[in-house]
Amino acid sequence: MDIQTLSPELVLPAEQSLTDVVPPELIDNTFGSDCIDLASIALTSRILAFSDEFFASASNLINPRAPVHRPGVFVPSGAWYDGWETRRHNVEPFDWVIIRLGVASGRPKGVEVNTAFFNGNEAPAVSVDGCYETAEGADNIVTEKGFNGWSEVLGKRPCGPNQRQAWKLEGQHGSITHVRLRMWPDGGIARFRLYGEAVPVWPSDLTREVELSAAVMGGVAESCSDQHFGGKENLLLPGRGVDMGDGWETKRSRVQGHTDWVIVKLGARAKVSRIVVDTAHFRGNFPQGVMVEAANFEGNKAVTHDDPAWSELLPVQKVGPDQEFEFGKNVLVKVEERVFTHMKMTIIPDGGVKRFRVFGTRAL
């Protein structure tokens, strides 16, 4: 019987640059203030093709929720894993998966590969390629075997078992629409994150209303007072979500006069026409009230919650459980006269908000 094996040149050690590695405990802080996950299914990213997914589905890679472990649970293919896992003994140099980003296009700034609970079957190494393809049938074009439009985003990097590992991309990267994750030569990965900034397609009609805060339009939740139960980035996602897990929720406060806040950078400098605060799925833990302040910050100024430039845009408004609350020009303060780059929503005293949407028109 002939046994197929990899030639030595296909299993050479991966390279590691000490300057681009982000320690696990710093990943969220490194990418959490100016990036979104461009490859998240929450932004409607999708898996287009893969080389193999015998043990566990490639679709798990882009799940925004943390991986879970179910020891002792078996399915027909073997042990159950919350990730992507391919067959052993791959005779090709690598396994691969191609993902359509959830934004029109995006500029990558970092990569995270999480091998949580893969121990002894983790991917030994990974690399990432990207392409910009917007022609008709682009999703089919990039999955063709002979497609040669890929360029390197992250060179081959070693992976360890059961851990988060991330790399900050050096230099400026151009916009991409699709990404290819390569796993050398096979194994398992729980989650894949491609951190970066969205490059939206703006309407040519400057009078057309746009959701300026949306992640797909370049909106970013830069900072917040607390996100104990749910991340601030969830506020800017499309749709109304599936449960309390995909909203922003703070811990219970025990101090009189307490408030929590979140700062959102809009996708463009703009005039605001209306604001929507959605408490979907928050039925016993919604805020008692909300207030919105706004400011116009120039350049790359570090924005703080106590900056004197903040001014009232929406006075305190009472909100309730599990519904959308829309606030138009009849309650917004001097909205016709001002342009803004940032919003600060304050919730009183604490609680959960599913979505924070700011609508308006770009101000060039």
Coordinates of C-alpha atoms in Angstrom, one line a residue:
M1 CA 0.0 0.0 0.0
D2 CA 1.3 3.5 -0.9
I3 CA 1.2 5.9 2.0
Q4 CA 1.1 9.6 1.0
T5 CA 3.2 11.9 3.1
L6 CA 4.2 15.6 3.0
S7 CA 7.6 16.4 1.6
P8 CA 9.9 18.2 4.1
E9 CA 9.8 21.5 2.3
L10 CA 6.0 21.7 3.0
V11 CA 6.4 21.4 6.7
L12 CA 9.1 24.0 7.4
P13 CA 8.7 26.0 10.6
A14 CA 6.5 29.1 10.4
E15 CA 8.0 32.5 10.9
Q16 CA 7.3 34.6 13.9
S17 CA 8.0 38.3 14.2
L18 CA 8.3 39.5 17.8
T19 CA 7.2 43.0 16.8
D20 CA 3.8 41.9 15.4
V21 CA 2.6 39.4 18.1
V22 CA -0.1 40.7 20.4
P23 CA -0.2 39.0 23.8
P24 CA -3.6 37.4 24.6
E25 CA -4.3 39.7 27.4
L26 CA -3.9 42.8 25.1
I27 CA -5.9 41.7 22.1
D28 CA -9.1 43.4 23.1
N29 CA -7.4 46.6 24.0
T30 CA -5.3 46.6 20.9
F31 CA -8.1 46.3 18.4
G32 CA -11.2 47.3 20.5
S33 CA -11.1 51.1 20.1
D34 CA -10.5 51.6 16.4
C35 CA -11.4 48.3 14.6
I36 CA -14.3 46.0 13.9
D37 CA -14.2 42.3 13.1
L38 CA -14.6 42.5 9.3
A39 CA -15.2 38.8 9.0
S40 CA -17.9 38.4 11.6
I41 CA -21.2 36.7 10.7
A42 CA -22.9 39.4 12.7
L43 CA -22.0 41.7 9.8
T44 CA -23.4 39.1 7.4
S45 CA -19.9 37.7 6.5
R46 CA -20.2 34.3 5.0
I47 CA -18.1 31.2 4.2
L48 CA -17.9 30.8 0.4
A49 CA -15.7 27.7 0.1
F50 CA -13.3 25.4 2.0
S51 CA -11.0 22.5 1.3
D52 CA -12.5 20.3 4.0
E53 CA -14.6 20.4 7.2
F54 CA -14.9 16.7 8.1
F55 CA -14.8 17.1 11.8
A56 CA -16.3 20.5 12.4
S57 CA -17.9 23.2 10.2
A58 CA -16.0 26.1 8.8
S59 CA -18.9 28.4 9.6
N60 CA -18.0 28.3 13.3
L61 CA -14.9 30.4 12.5
I62 CA -16.9 33.6 12.1
N63 CA -19.3 33.1 15.0
P64 CA -18.9 36.3 17.1
R65 CA -19.5 34.5 20.4
A66 CA -16.7 32.8 22.4
P67 CA -16.1 29.1 21.7
V68 CA -17.7 26.6 24.1
H69 CA -16.5 23.2 25.3
R70 CA -18.5 20.0 25.5
P71 CA -16.2 17.3 26.7
G72 CA -17.5 13.7 26.1
V73 CA -20.0 14.8 23.4
F74 CA -19.6 12.8 20.2
V75 CA -21.2 13.1 16.8
P76 CA -21.0 10.7 13.8
S77 CA -17.6 12.3 12.7
G78 CA -16.0 12.2 16.1
A79 CA -15.7 14.4 19.1
W80 CA -17.8 17.6 19.0
Y81 CA -15.8 20.8 18.6
D82 CA -16.9 24.4 18.4
G83 CA -14.7 25.4 15.5
W84 CA -13.4 24.3 12.1
E85 CA -11.6 21.0 12.0
T86 CA -10.3 19.1 9.0
R87 CA -9.2 15.5 8.4
R88 CA -5.8 14.2 9.5
H89 CA -2.9 13.6 7.1
N90 CA -3.6 16.3 4.5
V91 CA -1.5 15.5 1.4
E92 CA -1.8 19.1 0.2
P93 CA 0.4 21.8 1.8
F94 CA -2.6 23.4 3.6
D95 CA -6.3 23.4 4.2
W96 CA -8.1 26.6 3.4
V97 CA -11.4 28.5 3.8
I98 CA -12.5 31.6 1.8
I99 CA -14.7 34.2 3.5
R100 CA -16.7 37.1 2.0
L101 CA -16.3 40.1 4.4
G102 CA -19.4 41.6 5.9
V103 CA -18.6 45.1 4.6
A104 CA -18.4 46.5 1.1
S105 CA -14.6 46.4 1.6
G106 CA -12.2 46.8 4.5
R107 CA -8.7 47.7 5.5
P108 CA -7.2 44.9 7.7
K109 CA -5.1 45.9 10.8
G110 CA -4.9 42.7 12.7
V111 CA -5.6 39.0 12.7
E112 CA -6.7 36.7 15.6
V113 CA -6.7 32.9 15.5
N114 CA -8.2 31.2 18.5
T115 CA -7.5 27.5 19.0
A116 CA -9.7 27.3 22.2
F117 CA -10.2 23.6 23.2
F118 CA -8.1 22.3 20.3
N119 CA -5.3 20.5 22.1
G120 CA -3.4 17.9 20.1
N121 CA -5.5 18.6 17.1
E122 CA -4.8 22.4 16.7
A123 CA -3.6 24.0 13.6
P124 CA 0.3 24.1 13.7
A125 CA 0.4 27.3 11.6
V126 CA -1.7 29.7 9.7
S127 CA -1.4 32.4 7.0
V128 CA -3.9 34.9 5.6
D129 CA -4.4 36.3 2.1
G130 CA -6.8 38.9 0.8
C131 CA -8.2 40.2 -2.5
Y132 CA -10.3 43.0 -3.8
E133 CA -12.9 41.7 -6.2
T134 CA -16.1 43.5 -7.1
A135 CA -16.9 42.2 -10.6
E136 CA -20.2 40.6 -11.2
G137 CA -20.1 37.1 -9.7
A138 CA -17.2 38.1 -7.5
D139 CA -17.9 35.4 -4.9
N140 CA -17.7 32.7 -7.6
I141 CA -14.6 34.2 -9.2
V142 CA -12.5 34.1 -6.0
T143 CA -13.4 30.5 -5.3
E144 CA -12.2 29.3 -8.7
K145 CA -9.2 27.0 -8.5
G146 CA -7.2 29.1 -10.9
F147 CA -7.9 32.5 -9.3
N148 CA -4.6 34.4 -8.8
G149 CA -5.8 37.6 -7.2
W150 CA -4.7 36.8 -3.7
S151 CA -2.1 38.9 -2.0
E152 CA -0.5 38.3 1.4
V153 CA -2.1 39.9 4.5
L154 CA -0.3 37.8 7.1
G155 CA 2.6 35.5 6.4
K156 CA 2.9 32.0 7.9
R157 CA 2.7 32.2 11.7
P158 CA 2.9 29.3 14.3
C159 CA -0.1 28.5 16.4
G160 CA -0.3 26.9 19.8
P161 CA -3.0 24.7 21.4
N162 CA -6.0 26.1 23.3
Q163 CA -5.2 29.8 23.2
R164 CA -6.0 33.1 21.6
Q165 CA -3.1 34.4 19.4
A166 CA -3.1 37.6 17.4
W167 CA -0.8 39.6 15.2
K168 CA -0.8 43.3 14.4
L169 CA -0.3 44.0 10.7
E170 CA 2.6 46.1 9.9
G171 CA 2.3 49.0 7.4
Q172 CA -0.7 50.1 5.4
H173 CA -2.9 47.5 3.8
G174 CA -5.2 48.2 0.9
S175 CA -8.9 47.5 0.9
I176 CA -10.1 43.9 0.5
T177 CA -13.4 42.3 -0.1
H178 CA -12.5 38.6 0.5
V179 CA -10.1 36.8 2.7
R180 CA -8.5 33.3 2.6
L181 CA -7.4 31.6 5.8
R182 CA -4.8 28.9 5.2
M183 CA -4.1 26.2 7.9
W184 CA -0.8 24.4 7.6
P185 CA -1.2 21.5 7.0
D186 CA -4.5 20.6 8.8
G187 CA -6.1 20.6 12.2
G188 CA -8.5 22.7 14.1
I189 CA -9.3 26.4 14.7
A190 CA -12.1 27.7 16.9
R191 CA -12.4 31.3 15.8
F192 CA -10.9 33.6 13.2
R193 CA -11.1 37.4 13.5
L194 CA -9.9 40.0 10.9
Y195 CA -9.7 43.3 12.7
G196 CA -9.8 46.5 10.6
E197 CA -11.8 49.4 9.4
A198 CA -14.8 49.4 7.0
V199 CA -14.5 51.3 3.7
P200 CA -18.1 52.1 3.0
V201 CA -19.7 53.0 -0.3
W202 CA -21.4 56.4 0.3
P203 CA -24.4 57.5 -1.8
S204 CA -23.5 60.1 -4.4
D205 CA -26.6 62.1 -3.3
L206 CA -25.4 64.1 -0.3
T207 CA -29.0 64.7 0.8
R208 CA -29.7 61.0 1.2
E209 CA -30.1 59.9 4.9
V210 CA -27.5 57.3 6.0
E211 CA -27.1 55.3 9.2
L212 CA -23.8 57.0 10.1
S213 CA -23.1 55.0 13.2
A214 CA -23.4 51.6 11.5
A215 CA -20.3 49.4 11.6
V216 CA -20.6 48.7 7.9
M217 CA -20.5 52.4 7.3
G218 CA -17.3 52.9 9.3
G219 CA -18.9 53.5 12.7
V220 CA -16.8 52.4 15.7
A221 CA -17.6 52.1 19.4
E222 CA -14.4 53.6 20.7
S223 CA -14.7 53.3 24.5
C224 CA -17.2 52.8 27.3
S225 CA -17.5 52.9 31.0
D226 CA -18.3 49.2 31.4
Q227 CA -19.2 46.2 29.2
H228 CA -19.5 43.5 31.8
F229 CA -22.2 41.4 30.1
G230 CA -22.1 42.6 26.5
G231 CA -19.6 44.4 24.3
K232 CA -20.0 48.0 23.1
E233 CA -19.3 46.9 19.5
N234 CA -22.7 45.2 19.4
L235 CA -24.5 48.5 19.4
L236 CA -23.5 49.2 15.8
L237 CA -24.4 45.9 14.3
P238 CA -27.2 45.5 11.6
G239 CA -30.6 44.1 12.6
R240 CA -32.1 43.6 16.0
G241 CA -30.1 40.6 17.0
V242 CA -31.2 37.3 18.5
D243 CA -31.0 37.7 22.3
M244 CA -29.5 39.8 25.1
G245 CA -26.0 38.3 24.3
D246 CA -25.6 40.5 21.2
G247 CA -26.2 43.9 22.8
W248 CA -24.3 46.2 25.2
E249 CA -24.9 45.5 28.8
T250 CA -23.2 47.0 31.9
K251 CA -23.1 45.6 35.5
R252 CA -25.6 46.6 38.1
S253 CA -24.7 49.8 39.9
R254 CA -25.1 50.3 43.6
V255 CA -24.1 54.0 43.8
Q256 CA -26.6 56.8 43.9
G257 CA -26.4 58.9 40.8
H258 CA -24.4 56.3 38.7
T259 CA -24.5 56.4 34.9
D260 CA -22.8 54.4 32.2
W261 CA -21.6 55.8 28.8
V262 CA -20.3 54.7 25.4
I263 CA -18.5 56.8 22.8
V264 CA -19.2 56.2 19.1
K265 CA -17.2 57.6 16.2
L266 CA -19.4 58.1 13.2
G267 CA -18.4 56.8 9.8
A268 CA -18.2 60.4 8.5
R269 CA -18.5 64.0 9.7
A270 CA -22.2 64.6 9.5
K271 CA -25.4 66.4 10.3
V272 CA -27.8 64.3 12.4
S273 CA -31.5 64.0 11.6
R274 CA -32.6 61.3 14.1
I275 CA -31.5 58.8 16.7
V276 CA -32.8 55.3 17.5
V277 CA -32.2 53.5 20.8
D278 CA -33.3 49.9 20.7
T279 CA -33.7 47.8 23.9
A280 CA -34.7 44.6 22.1
H281 CA -34.6 41.5 24.4
F282 CA -33.7 43.7 27.4
R283 CA -36.9 43.2 29.4
G284 CA -35.9 43.4 33.1
N285 CA -32.6 45.1 32.7
F286 CA -33.1 48.1 30.3
P287 CA -32.0 51.6 31.4
Q288 CA -34.4 53.9 33.0
G289 CA -33.3 56.7 30.7
V290 CA -30.9 57.7 28.0
M291 CA -29.1 60.9 27.0
V292 CA -26.9 61.7 24.0
E293 CA -24.2 64.3 23.6
A294 CA -22.2 65.1 20.5
A295 CA -19.0 66.8 19.4
N296 CA -16.9 67.6 16.3
F297 CA -13.3 66.4 16.9
E298 CA -10.7 67.2 14.4
G299 CA -7.8 64.8 13.3
N300 CA -6.9 61.8 15.4
K301 CA -7.6 63.4 18.8
A302 CA -8.0 60.9 21.6
V303 CA -11.6 61.3 22.7
T304 CA -12.5 61.1 26.4
H305 CA -15.9 61.0 28.1
D306 CA -15.2 64.2 30.1
D307 CA -13.9 66.3 27.2
P308 CA -15.5 69.9 27.5
A309 CA -16.3 69.8 23.8
W310 CA -19.3 67.5 24.4
S311 CA -22.7 69.3 24.1
E312 CA -26.2 68.1 24.6
L313 CA -27.9 66.6 21.5
L314 CA -30.7 64.6 23.1
P315 CA -31.9 65.5 26.6
V316 CA -32.7 62.7 29.0
Q317 CA -35.4 60.5 27.7
K318 CA -37.3 57.7 29.4
V319 CA -37.0 54.3 27.7
G320 CA -38.7 50.9 28.3
P321 CA -38.2 47.2 27.7
D322 CA -37.8 45.4 24.4
Q323 CA -38.6 48.1 21.8
E324 CA -37.2 50.8 19.5
F325 CA -37.3 54.4 20.6
E326 CA -36.9 57.0 17.9
F327 CA -36.0 60.6 18.6
G328 CA -36.3 63.1 15.8
K329 CA -35.6 66.8 15.2
N330 CA -38.5 67.8 17.5
V331 CA -36.5 66.7 20.5
L332 CA -32.9 67.0 19.2
V333 CA -31.1 70.2 20.3
K334 CA -30.1 72.7 17.6
V335 CA -29.5 69.8 15.2
E336 CA -29.8 71.9 12.0
E337 CA -26.9 74.2 13.0
R338 CA -24.2 71.7 13.9
V339 CA -22.0 68.9 12.4
F340 CA -20.5 66.0 14.4
T341 CA -17.9 63.3 14.3
H342 CA -18.7 61.6 17.6
M343 CA -21.6 60.6 19.8
K344 CA -21.7 59.8 23.5
M345 CA -24.7 57.9 24.8
T346 CA -25.3 57.9 28.5
I347 CA -27.6 55.3 30.1
I348 CA -29.2 56.0 33.5
P349 CA -28.2 54.4 35.7
D350 CA -27.1 51.2 34.0
G351 CA -28.5 48.2 32.0
G352 CA -28.6 46.9 28.4
V353 CA -29.1 48.5 25.0
K354 CA -29.3 46.4 21.9
R355 CA -28.6 49.0 19.2
F356 CA -27.7 52.7 18.9
R357 CA -28.4 54.1 15.5
V358 CA -27.5 57.7 14.4
F359 CA -29.0 58.8 11.1
G360 CA -28.2 61.8 9.0
T361 CA -26.3 63.2 6.0
R362 CA -22.6 63.5 5.4
A363 CA -21.1 67.0 5.8
L364 CA -18.2 67.4 3.4

